[in-house]
Amino acid sequence: MNSATLPPNSLFDDLVQQDRQYIWHPYSAVDSPAPLYPVERAEGARLHLSDGRVLIDGMSSWWAVIHGYNHPELNQALTEQVDQFAHVMFGGLTHKPAVRLAQWLVEHTPDGLAKVFFSDSGSVAVEVAIKMALQYWQSKSQTSKHQLLSLRRGYHGDTFSAMSVCDPTTGMHHLFNQVLKPQIFSQSPPCGFDQTWQEHYIDDFRQQIETHHETLAAVILEPIVQGAGGMNFYSPVFLKRVRELCDEYDCLLIADEIATGFGRTGELFACNHSGISPDIMCVGKALTGGYMTLAATLCSDKVATAICQGEASVLMHGPTFMANPLACSVALKSCQLLVESPWQARVANLAATMKQLLAPCASMNHVAEVRVLGGIGVVELKNPVELAKVQDKFVQAGIWVRPFGKLVYIMPPFVIEQADLIELCEQLVSVVAAIHD
Ligand code: PMP
């Protein structure tokens, strides 16, 4: 019997039952019967469930676990730091892990980003980025510049300002309309990553920025890959044009690299595909190699200086667990491991293997498109999948894949063994083949 098809045992069942008694899961109902799978341990690119089944991980725990689970050097970074101190407040105190990590980020992110603000999660990093943009214009006494221009199909997190710039149709706007600030939206980039560039692709964006620039503090977008809003890959020229138009119309550019950062798209940061620098940039997720929650918002000297010369004279934010030393230590080690590793070759191999092995899906009647960029493979179906049913099929096939809506997608850890990558893709194709409209 394949280890992935072992019958559940009582520990597994007890945990699931107790979980259902007490816990909310992401975007879930407390009385949801959706399947749940307790994890006992995880190693490399494999998740070991409490009932003994072993799954090949296709998700990197939502983009984060690039070096695989239970990595000895990341474990060591964490234990060495915990022996010194786990946390100190960041008001009035500092420490080596934060300083070294900030230095690494400034040295490796696009030119011009010079100052780092640490926070707890991606959504909060986006809140901080928006606050920076608003304070920037306040300090220049241009208070009419208080709105944001975002892209349809964008996703930037679940807190309120972040929600206000998520796609207005598929996001959560209608539920929170009375609280969310109305923002401006441009069409989702109408050009694929490899598509030959035509200038009319930027027309709608140009029109929005031309019309609204007097009230716009900033443009916010996910560079090159729109993630949770539709796994849309778009042309680097689009991003170049956005940068040019932001300069022309005096709007700041916020790049949300929370999903795309740290090599996932084939460049260290997705902005590098276009050779542009944003004024403000958010990173999170893979920052700590998926070990703990930590995010950062970087900005240029121009932005930082203006904020500090403004009425408030300080940036108005300061989370309790800002720059947590455990998180910074493991993040620094993760960043160092990444640039010391052959990550470009690994991501190129992920891309080549996924392109080849996911291709059979493209000819299935119920599949709209198959696309691959860097370490991201997407099978877009014509209709949304029934998650509860499909999820169990993936687990029975021995792979961990978590579809949403019409999208079945994988972004495996960079260190996945080739045999596991092949098995992951082949099993994905056979599960997708068995999904009927
Ligand atoms: N921005 C982007 C592009 C994201 O993909 C996400 C998370 N999926 C966020 C922001 C929010 O990050 P977090 O879940 O850590 O709050």
mmCIF file with all atom_site columns, C-alpha atoms in Angstrom, residues 237-405:
data_model
loop_
_atom_site.group_PDB
_atom_site.id
_atom_site.type_symbol
_atom_site.label_atom_id
_atom_site.label_alt_id
_atom_site.label_comp_id
_atom_site.label_asym_id
_atom_site.label_entity_id
_atom_site.label_seq_id
_atom_site.pdbx_PDB_ins_code
_atom_site.Cartn_x
_atom_site.Cartn_y
_atom_site.Cartn_z
_atom_site.occupancy
_atom_site.B_iso_or_equiv
_atom_site.pdbx_formal_charge
_atom_site.auth_seq_id
_atom_site.auth_comp_id
_atom_site.auth_asym_id
_atom_site.auth_atom_id
_atom_site.pdbx_PDB_model_num
ATOM 1   C CA . VAL A 1 237 ? 7.550   46.345 -20.072 1.00 0.00 ? 237 VAL A CA 1
ATOM 2   C CA . PHE A 1 238 ? 4.213   47.046 -18.364 1.00 0.00 ? 238 PHE A CA 1
ATOM 3   C CA . LEU A 1 239 ? 6.054   47.575 -15.069 1.00 0.00 ? 239 LEU A CA 1
ATOM 4   C CA . LYS A 1 240 ? 8.661   49.759 -16.810 1.00 0.00 ? 240 LYS A CA 1
ATOM 5   C CA . ARG A 1 241 ? 5.909   51.949 -18.221 1.00 0.00 ? 241 ARG A CA 1
ATOM 6   C CA . VAL A 1 242 ? 4.259   52.172 -14.787 1.00 0.00 ? 242 VAL A CA 1
ATOM 7   C CA . ARG A 1 243 ? 7.549   53.428 -13.322 1.00 0.00 ? 243 ARG A CA 1
ATOM 8   C CA . GLU A 1 244 ? 7.870   56.028 -16.091 1.00 0.00 ? 244 GLU A CA 1
ATOM 9   C CA . LEU A 1 245 ? 4.293   57.212 -15.632 1.00 0.00 ? 245 LEU A CA 1
ATOM 10  C CA . CYS A 1 246 ? 4.699   57.433 -11.842 1.00 0.00 ? 246 CYS A CA 1
ATOM 11  C CA . ASP A 1 247 ? 7.697   59.726 -12.433 1.00 0.00 ? 247 ASP A CA 1
ATOM 12  C CA . GLU A 1 248 ? 5.844   61.753 -15.052 1.00 0.00 ? 248 GLU A CA 1
ATOM 13  C CA . TYR A 1 249 ? 2.789   62.271 -12.840 1.00 0.00 ? 249 TYR A CA 1
ATOM 14  C CA . ASP A 1 250 ? 4.600   62.561 -9.515  1.00 0.00 ? 250 ASP A CA 1
ATOM 15  C CA . CYS A 1 251 ? 3.184   59.478 -7.801  1.00 0.00 ? 251 CYS A CA 1
ATOM 16  C CA . LEU A 1 252 ? 5.171   57.142 -5.573  1.00 0.00 ? 252 LEU A CA 1
ATOM 17  C CA . LEU A 1 253 ? 5.454   53.511 -6.660  1.00 0.00 ? 253 LEU A CA 1
ATOM 18  C CA . ILE A 1 254 ? 4.918   50.785 -4.055  1.00 0.00 ? 254 ILE A CA 1
ATOM 19  C CA . ALA A 1 255 ? 6.067   47.309 -5.156  1.00 0.00 ? 255 ALA A CA 1
ATOM 20  C CA . ASP A 1 256 ? 4.485   44.512 -3.130  1.00 0.00 ? 256 ASP A CA 1
ATOM 21  C CA . GLU A 1 257 ? 7.157   41.786 -3.434  1.00 0.00 ? 257 GLU A CA 1
ATOM 22  C CA . ILE A 1 258 ? 5.713   39.772 -0.554  1.00 0.00 ? 258 ILE A CA 1
ATOM 23  C CA . ALA A 1 259 ? 4.988   36.772 -2.796  1.00 0.00 ? 259 ALA A CA 1
ATOM 24  C CA . THR A 1 260 ? 7.461   37.436 -5.617  1.00 0.00 ? 260 THR A CA 1
ATOM 25  C CA . GLY A 1 261 ? 10.574  38.250 -3.579  1.00 0.00 ? 261 GLY A CA 1
ATOM 26  C CA . PHE A 1 262 ? 13.590  35.999 -2.931  1.00 0.00 ? 262 PHE A CA 1
ATOM 27  C CA . GLY A 1 263 ? 13.962  34.315 -6.297  1.00 0.00 ? 263 GLY A CA 1
ATOM 28  C CA . ARG A 1 264 ? 10.542  32.813 -6.930  1.00 0.00 ? 264 ARG A CA 1
ATOM 29  C CA . THR A 1 265 ? 10.023  34.428 -10.357 1.00 0.00 ? 265 THR A CA 1
ATOM 30  C CA . GLY A 1 266 ? 13.578  33.694 -11.570 1.00 0.00 ? 266 GLY A CA 1
ATOM 31  C CA . GLU A 1 267 ? 14.989  37.065 -10.479 1.00 0.00 ? 267 GLU A CA 1
ATOM 32  C CA . LEU A 1 268 ? 15.958  37.812 -6.876  1.00 0.00 ? 268 LEU A CA 1
ATOM 33  C CA . PHE A 1 269 ? 13.153  40.402 -6.861  1.00 0.00 ? 269 PHE A CA 1
ATOM 34  C CA . ALA A 1 270 ? 10.509  40.631 -9.576  1.00 0.00 ? 270 ALA A CA 1
ATOM 35  C CA . CYS A 1 271 ? 11.250  44.346 -10.149 1.00 0.00 ? 271 CYS A CA 1
ATOM 36  C CA . ASN A 1 272 ? 14.610  43.194 -11.572 1.00 0.00 ? 272 ASN A CA 1
ATOM 37  C CA . HIS A 1 273 ? 12.803  41.742 -14.627 1.00 0.00 ? 273 HIS A CA 1
ATOM 38  C CA . SER A 1 274 ? 12.095  45.352 -15.601 1.00 0.00 ? 274 SER A CA 1
ATOM 39  C CA . GLY A 1 275 ? 15.260  46.932 -14.193 1.00 0.00 ? 275 GLY A CA 1
ATOM 40  C CA . ILE A 1 276 ? 13.207  49.381 -12.131 1.00 0.00 ? 276 ILE A CA 1
ATOM 41  C CA . SER A 1 277 ? 13.356  50.566 -8.523  1.00 0.00 ? 277 SER A CA 1
ATOM 42  C CA . PRO A 1 278 ? 10.176  51.324 -6.620  1.00 0.00 ? 278 PRO A CA 1
ATOM 43  C CA . ASP A 1 279 ? 10.047  54.136 -4.037  1.00 0.00 ? 279 ASP A CA 1
ATOM 44  C CA . ILE A 1 280 ? 8.665   51.740 -1.437  1.00 0.00 ? 280 ILE A CA 1
ATOM 45  C CA . MET A 1 281 ? 8.855   47.947 -1.386  1.00 0.00 ? 281 MET A CA 1
ATOM 46  C CA . CYS A 1 282 ? 7.279   45.280 0.834   1.00 0.00 ? 282 CYS A CA 1
ATOM 47  C CA . VAL A 1 283 ? 8.808   41.860 1.512   1.00 0.00 ? 283 VAL A CA 1
ATOM 48  C CA . GLY A 1 284 ? 7.609   38.997 3.717   1.00 0.00 ? 284 GLY A CA 1
ATOM 49  C CA . LYS A 1 285 ? 6.789   35.292 3.300   1.00 0.00 ? 285 LYS A CA 1
ATOM 50  C CA . ALA A 1 286 ? 10.142  33.772 2.126   1.00 0.00 ? 286 ALA A CA 1
ATOM 51  C CA . LEU A 1 287 ? 12.064  36.447 4.072   1.00 0.00 ? 287 LEU A CA 1
ATOM 52  C CA . THR A 1 288 ? 12.495  33.978 6.955   1.00 0.00 ? 288 THR A CA 1
ATOM 53  C CA . GLY A 1 289 ? 12.564  30.885 4.717   1.00 0.00 ? 289 GLY A CA 1
ATOM 54  C CA . GLY A 1 290 ? 9.056   30.304 6.048   1.00 0.00 ? 290 GLY A CA 1
ATOM 55  C CA . TYR A 1 291 ? 10.227  29.798 9.639   1.00 0.00 ? 291 TYR A CA 1
ATOM 56  C CA . MET A 1 292 ? 8.400   32.639 11.336  1.00 0.00 ? 292 MET A CA 1
ATOM 57  C CA . THR A 1 293 ? 6.322   35.638 10.592  1.00 0.00 ? 293 THR A CA 1
ATOM 58  C CA . LEU A 1 294 ? 8.329   38.721 9.663   1.00 0.00 ? 294 LEU A CA 1
ATOM 59  C CA . ALA A 1 295 ? 7.960   41.378 6.990   1.00 0.00 ? 295 ALA A CA 1
ATOM 60  C CA . ALA A 1 296 ? 9.718   44.561 6.020   1.00 0.00 ? 296 ALA A CA 1
ATOM 61  C CA . THR A 1 297 ? 8.866   47.774 4.204   1.00 0.00 ? 297 THR A CA 1
ATOM 62  C CA . LEU A 1 298 ? 11.808  49.469 2.512   1.00 0.00 ? 298 LEU A CA 1
ATOM 63  C CA . CYS A 1 299 ? 11.836  53.009 1.176   1.00 0.00 ? 299 CYS A CA 1
ATOM 64  C CA . SER A 1 300 ? 14.163  55.401 -0.583  1.00 0.00 ? 300 SER A CA 1
ATOM 65  C CA . ASP A 1 301 ? 16.043  58.193 1.177   1.00 0.00 ? 301 ASP A CA 1
ATOM 66  C CA . LYS A 1 302 ? 13.786  60.649 -0.638  1.00 0.00 ? 302 LYS A CA 1
ATOM 67  C CA . VAL A 1 303 ? 10.691  59.159 1.031   1.00 0.00 ? 303 VAL A CA 1
ATOM 68  C CA . ALA A 1 304 ? 12.319  58.732 4.451   1.00 0.00 ? 304 ALA A CA 1
ATOM 69  C CA . THR A 1 305 ? 13.754  62.235 4.517   1.00 0.00 ? 305 THR A CA 1
ATOM 70  C CA . ALA A 1 306 ? 10.491  63.875 3.508   1.00 0.00 ? 306 ALA A CA 1
ATOM 71  C CA . ILE A 1 307 ? 8.542   61.972 6.182   1.00 0.00 ? 307 ILE A CA 1
ATOM 72  C CA . CYS A 1 308 ? 11.009  62.994 8.869   1.00 0.00 ? 308 CYS A CA 1
ATOM 73  C CA . GLN A 1 309 ? 10.916  66.640 7.798   1.00 0.00 ? 309 GLN A CA 1
ATOM 74  C CA . GLY A 1 310 ? 7.116   66.671 7.885   1.00 0.00 ? 310 GLY A CA 1
ATOM 75  C CA . GLU A 1 311 ? 4.681   67.790 10.554  1.00 0.00 ? 311 GLU A CA 1
ATOM 76  C CA . ALA A 1 312 ? 4.803   64.456 12.419  1.00 0.00 ? 312 ALA A CA 1
ATOM 77  C CA . SER A 1 313 ? 8.615   64.271 11.970  1.00 0.00 ? 313 SER A CA 1
ATOM 78  C CA . VAL A 1 314 ? 8.457   60.512 12.597  1.00 0.00 ? 314 VAL A CA 1
ATOM 79  C CA . LEU A 1 315 ? 6.905   57.504 10.876  1.00 0.00 ? 315 LEU A CA 1
ATOM 80  C CA . MET A 1 316 ? 3.768   56.780 12.887  1.00 0.00 ? 316 MET A CA 1
ATOM 81  C CA . HIS A 1 317 ? 4.090   53.043 13.397  1.00 0.00 ? 317 HIS A CA 1
ATOM 82  C CA . GLY A 1 318 ? 5.751   50.753 15.975  1.00 0.00 ? 318 GLY A CA 1
ATOM 83  C CA . PRO A 1 319 ? 4.602   47.165 16.516  1.00 0.00 ? 319 PRO A CA 1
ATOM 84  C CA . THR A 1 320 ? 5.340   45.399 19.834  1.00 0.00 ? 320 THR A CA 1
ATOM 85  C CA . PHE A 1 321 ? 7.241   42.586 18.142  1.00 0.00 ? 321 PHE A CA 1
ATOM 86  C CA . MET A 1 322 ? 9.026   44.828 15.641  1.00 0.00 ? 322 MET A CA 1
ATOM 87  C CA . ALA A 1 323 ? 12.293  43.270 14.403  1.00 0.00 ? 323 ALA A CA 1
ATOM 88  C CA . ASN A 1 324 ? 11.888  40.215 16.617  1.00 0.00 ? 324 ASN A CA 1
ATOM 89  C CA . PRO A 1 325 ? 15.462  38.883 17.027  1.00 0.00 ? 325 PRO A CA 1
ATOM 90  C CA . LEU A 1 326 ? 14.540  35.230 16.431  1.00 0.00 ? 326 LEU A CA 1
ATOM 91  C CA . ALA A 1 327 ? 12.780  36.146 13.205  1.00 0.00 ? 327 ALA A CA 1
ATOM 92  C CA . CYS A 1 328 ? 15.604  38.461 12.096  1.00 0.00 ? 328 CYS A CA 1
ATOM 93  C CA . SER A 1 329 ? 18.265  35.812 12.827  1.00 0.00 ? 329 SER A CA 1
ATOM 94  C CA . VAL A 1 330 ? 16.544  33.119 10.847  1.00 0.00 ? 330 VAL A CA 1
ATOM 95  C CA . ALA A 1 331 ? 15.734  35.621 8.067   1.00 0.00 ? 331 ALA A CA 1
ATOM 96  C CA . LEU A 1 332 ? 19.367  36.697 7.787   1.00 0.00 ? 332 LEU A CA 1
ATOM 97  C CA . LYS A 1 333 ? 20.474  33.064 7.568   1.00 0.00 ? 333 LYS A CA 1
ATOM 98  C CA . SER A 1 334 ? 17.772  32.329 4.979   1.00 0.00 ? 334 SER A CA 1
ATOM 99  C CA . CYS A 1 335 ? 18.854  35.292 2.831   1.00 0.00 ? 335 CYS A CA 1
ATOM 100 C CA . GLN A 1 336 ? 22.508  34.248 3.058   1.00 0.00 ? 336 GLN A CA 1
ATOM 101 C CA . LEU A 1 337 ? 21.674  30.622 2.193   1.00 0.00 ? 337 LEU A CA 1
ATOM 102 C CA . LEU A 1 338 ? 19.712  31.808 -0.813  1.00 0.00 ? 338 LEU A CA 1
ATOM 103 C CA . VAL A 1 339 ? 22.433  33.903 -2.413  1.00 0.00 ? 339 VAL A CA 1
ATOM 104 C CA . GLU A 1 340 ? 25.096  31.277 -1.609  1.00 0.00 ? 340 GLU A CA 1
ATOM 105 C CA . SER A 1 341 ? 22.973  28.529 -3.225  1.00 0.00 ? 341 SER A CA 1
ATOM 106 C CA . PRO A 1 342 ? 22.602  27.824 -6.962  1.00 0.00 ? 342 PRO A CA 1
ATOM 107 C CA . TRP A 1 343 ? 19.079  29.254 -6.722  1.00 0.00 ? 343 TRP A CA 1
ATOM 108 C CA . GLN A 1 344 ? 18.926  30.515 -10.335 1.00 0.00 ? 344 GLN A CA 1
ATOM 109 C CA . ALA A 1 345 ? 19.699  27.019 -11.652 1.00 0.00 ? 345 ALA A CA 1
ATOM 110 C CA . ARG A 1 346 ? 17.216  25.469 -9.219  1.00 0.00 ? 346 ARG A CA 1
ATOM 111 C CA . VAL A 1 347 ? 14.423  27.864 -10.202 1.00 0.00 ? 347 VAL A CA 1
ATOM 112 C CA . ALA A 1 348 ? 15.249  27.402 -13.908 1.00 0.00 ? 348 ALA A CA 1
ATOM 113 C CA . ASN A 1 349 ? 14.992  23.640 -13.400 1.00 0.00 ? 349 ASN A CA 1
ATOM 114 C CA . LEU A 1 350 ? 11.649  24.027 -11.614 1.00 0.00 ? 350 LEU A CA 1
ATOM 115 C CA . ALA A 1 351 ? 10.416  26.082 -14.580 1.00 0.00 ? 351 ALA A CA 1
ATOM 116 C CA . ALA A 1 352 ? 11.684  23.643 -17.232 1.00 0.00 ? 352 ALA A CA 1
ATOM 117 C CA . THR A 1 353 ? 10.316  20.575 -15.436 1.00 0.00 ? 353 THR A CA 1
ATOM 118 C CA . MET A 1 354 ? 6.916   22.128 -14.710 1.00 0.00 ? 354 MET A CA 1
ATOM 119 C CA . LYS A 1 355 ? 6.604   23.413 -18.286 1.00 0.00 ? 355 LYS A CA 1
ATOM 120 C CA . GLN A 1 356 ? 7.234   19.960 -19.669 1.00 0.00 ? 356 GLN A CA 1
ATOM 121 C CA . LEU A 1 357 ? 5.246   17.888 -17.174 1.00 0.00 ? 357 LEU A CA 1
ATOM 122 C CA . LEU A 1 358 ? 2.212   20.148 -16.692 1.00 0.00 ? 358 LEU A CA 1
ATOM 123 C CA . ALA A 1 359 ? 1.812   20.587 -20.478 1.00 0.00 ? 359 ALA A CA 1
ATOM 124 C CA . PRO A 1 360 ? -0.593  17.604 -20.878 1.00 0.00 ? 360 PRO A CA 1
ATOM 125 C CA . CYS A 1 361 ? -3.209  19.594 -18.898 1.00 0.00 ? 361 CYS A CA 1
ATOM 126 C CA . ALA A 1 362 ? -3.364  22.187 -21.690 1.00 0.00 ? 362 ALA A CA 1
ATOM 127 C CA . SER A 1 363 ? -5.212  19.789 -23.996 1.00 0.00 ? 363 SER A CA 1
ATOM 128 C CA . MET A 1 364 ? -7.865  18.841 -21.404 1.00 0.00 ? 364 MET A CA 1
ATOM 129 C CA . ASN A 1 365 ? -11.351 20.187 -22.175 1.00 0.00 ? 365 ASN A CA 1
ATOM 130 C CA . HIS A 1 366 ? -11.908 21.622 -18.720 1.00 0.00 ? 366 HIS A CA 1
ATOM 131 C CA . VAL A 1 367 ? -8.530  23.448 -18.612 1.00 0.00 ? 367 VAL A CA 1
ATOM 132 C CA . ALA A 1 368 ? -8.333  27.062 -19.801 1.00 0.00 ? 368 ALA A CA 1
ATOM 133 C CA . GLU A 1 369 ? -4.552  27.552 -19.680 1.00 0.00 ? 369 GLU A CA 1
ATOM 134 C CA . VAL A 1 370 ? -1.279  26.199 -18.318 1.00 0.00 ? 370 VAL A CA 1
ATOM 135 C CA . ARG A 1 371 ? 1.427   28.746 -17.501 1.00 0.00 ? 371 ARG A CA 1
ATOM 136 C CA . VAL A 1 372 ? 4.789   28.626 -15.781 1.00 0.00 ? 372 VAL A CA 1
ATOM 137 C CA . LEU A 1 373 ? 7.113   31.389 -14.636 1.00 0.00 ? 373 LEU A CA 1
ATOM 138 C CA . GLY A 1 374 ? 10.201  30.667 -12.553 1.00 0.00 ? 374 GLY A CA 1
ATOM 139 C CA . GLY A 1 375 ? 9.194   28.413 -9.662  1.00 0.00 ? 375 GLY A CA 1
ATOM 140 C CA . ILE A 1 376 ? 5.444   28.927 -10.192 1.00 0.00 ? 376 ILE A CA 1
ATOM 141 C CA . GLY A 1 377 ? 3.304   26.483 -12.177 1.00 0.00 ? 377 GLY A CA 1
ATOM 142 C CA . VAL A 1 378 ? -0.386  27.234 -12.805 1.00 0.00 ? 378 VAL A CA 1
ATOM 143 C CA . VAL A 1 379 ? -3.184  25.153 -14.301 1.00 0.00 ? 379 VAL A CA 1
ATOM 144 C CA . GLU A 1 380 ? -6.181  27.431 -14.759 1.00 0.00 ? 380 GLU A CA 1
ATOM 145 C CA . LEU A 1 381 ? -9.457  25.542 -15.119 1.00 0.00 ? 381 LEU A CA 1
ATOM 146 C CA . LYS A 1 382 ? -12.568 26.805 -16.872 1.00 0.00 ? 382 LYS A CA 1
ATOM 147 C CA . ASN A 1 383 ? -14.683 26.413 -13.711 1.00 0.00 ? 383 ASN A CA 1
ATOM 148 C CA . PRO A 1 384 ? -13.874 26.640 -9.990  1.00 0.00 ? 384 PRO A CA 1
ATOM 149 C CA . VAL A 1 385 ? -12.843 23.383 -8.340  1.00 0.00 ? 385 VAL A CA 1
ATOM 150 C CA . GLU A 1 386 ? -14.794 21.821 -5.497  1.00 0.00 ? 386 GLU A CA 1
ATOM 151 C CA . LEU A 1 387 ? -12.043 22.234 -2.930  1.00 0.00 ? 387 LEU A CA 1
ATOM 152 C CA . ALA A 1 388 ? -13.210 19.670 -0.359  1.00 0.00 ? 388 ALA A CA 1
ATOM 153 C CA . LYS A 1 389 ? -13.378 16.888 -2.950  1.00 0.00 ? 389 LYS A CA 1
ATOM 154 C CA . VAL A 1 390 ? -10.239 17.757 -4.863  1.00 0.00 ? 390 VAL A CA 1
ATOM 155 C CA . GLN A 1 391 ? -8.147  18.358 -1.760  1.00 0.00 ? 391 GLN A CA 1
ATOM 156 C CA . ASP A 1 392 ? -8.615  14.768 -0.633  1.00 0.00 ? 392 ASP A CA 1
ATOM 157 C CA . LYS A 1 393 ? -7.709  13.477 -4.089  1.00 0.00 ? 393 LYS A CA 1
ATOM 158 C CA . PHE A 1 394 ? -4.397  15.338 -3.988  1.00 0.00 ? 394 PHE A CA 1
ATOM 159 C CA . VAL A 1 395 ? -3.662  13.891 -0.540  1.00 0.00 ? 395 VAL A CA 1
ATOM 160 C CA . GLN A 1 396 ? -4.535  10.385 -1.719  1.00 0.00 ? 396 GLN A CA 1
ATOM 161 C CA . ALA A 1 397 ? -2.131  10.966 -4.603  1.00 0.00 ? 397 ALA A CA 1
ATOM 162 C CA . GLY A 1 398 ? 0.611   11.779 -2.052  1.00 0.00 ? 398 GLY A CA 1
ATOM 163 C CA . ILE A 1 399 ? 1.004   15.479 -2.897  1.00 0.00 ? 399 ILE A CA 1
ATOM 164 C CA . TRP A 1 400 ? 0.133   18.701 -1.058  1.00 0.00 ? 400 TRP A CA 1
ATOM 165 C CA . VAL A 1 401 ? -1.594  21.069 -3.465  1.00 0.00 ? 401 VAL A CA 1
ATOM 166 C CA . ARG A 1 402 ? -4.160  23.635 -2.327  1.00 0.00 ? 402 ARG A CA 1
ATOM 167 C CA . PRO A 1 403 ? -6.208  25.036 -5.232  1.00 0.00 ? 403 PRO A CA 1
ATOM 168 C CA . PHE A 1 404 ? -8.352  28.140 -5.025  1.00 0.00 ? 404 PHE A CA 1
ATOM 169 C CA . GLY A 1 405 ? -11.175 29.037 -7.365  1.00 0.00 ? 405 GLY A CA 1
#
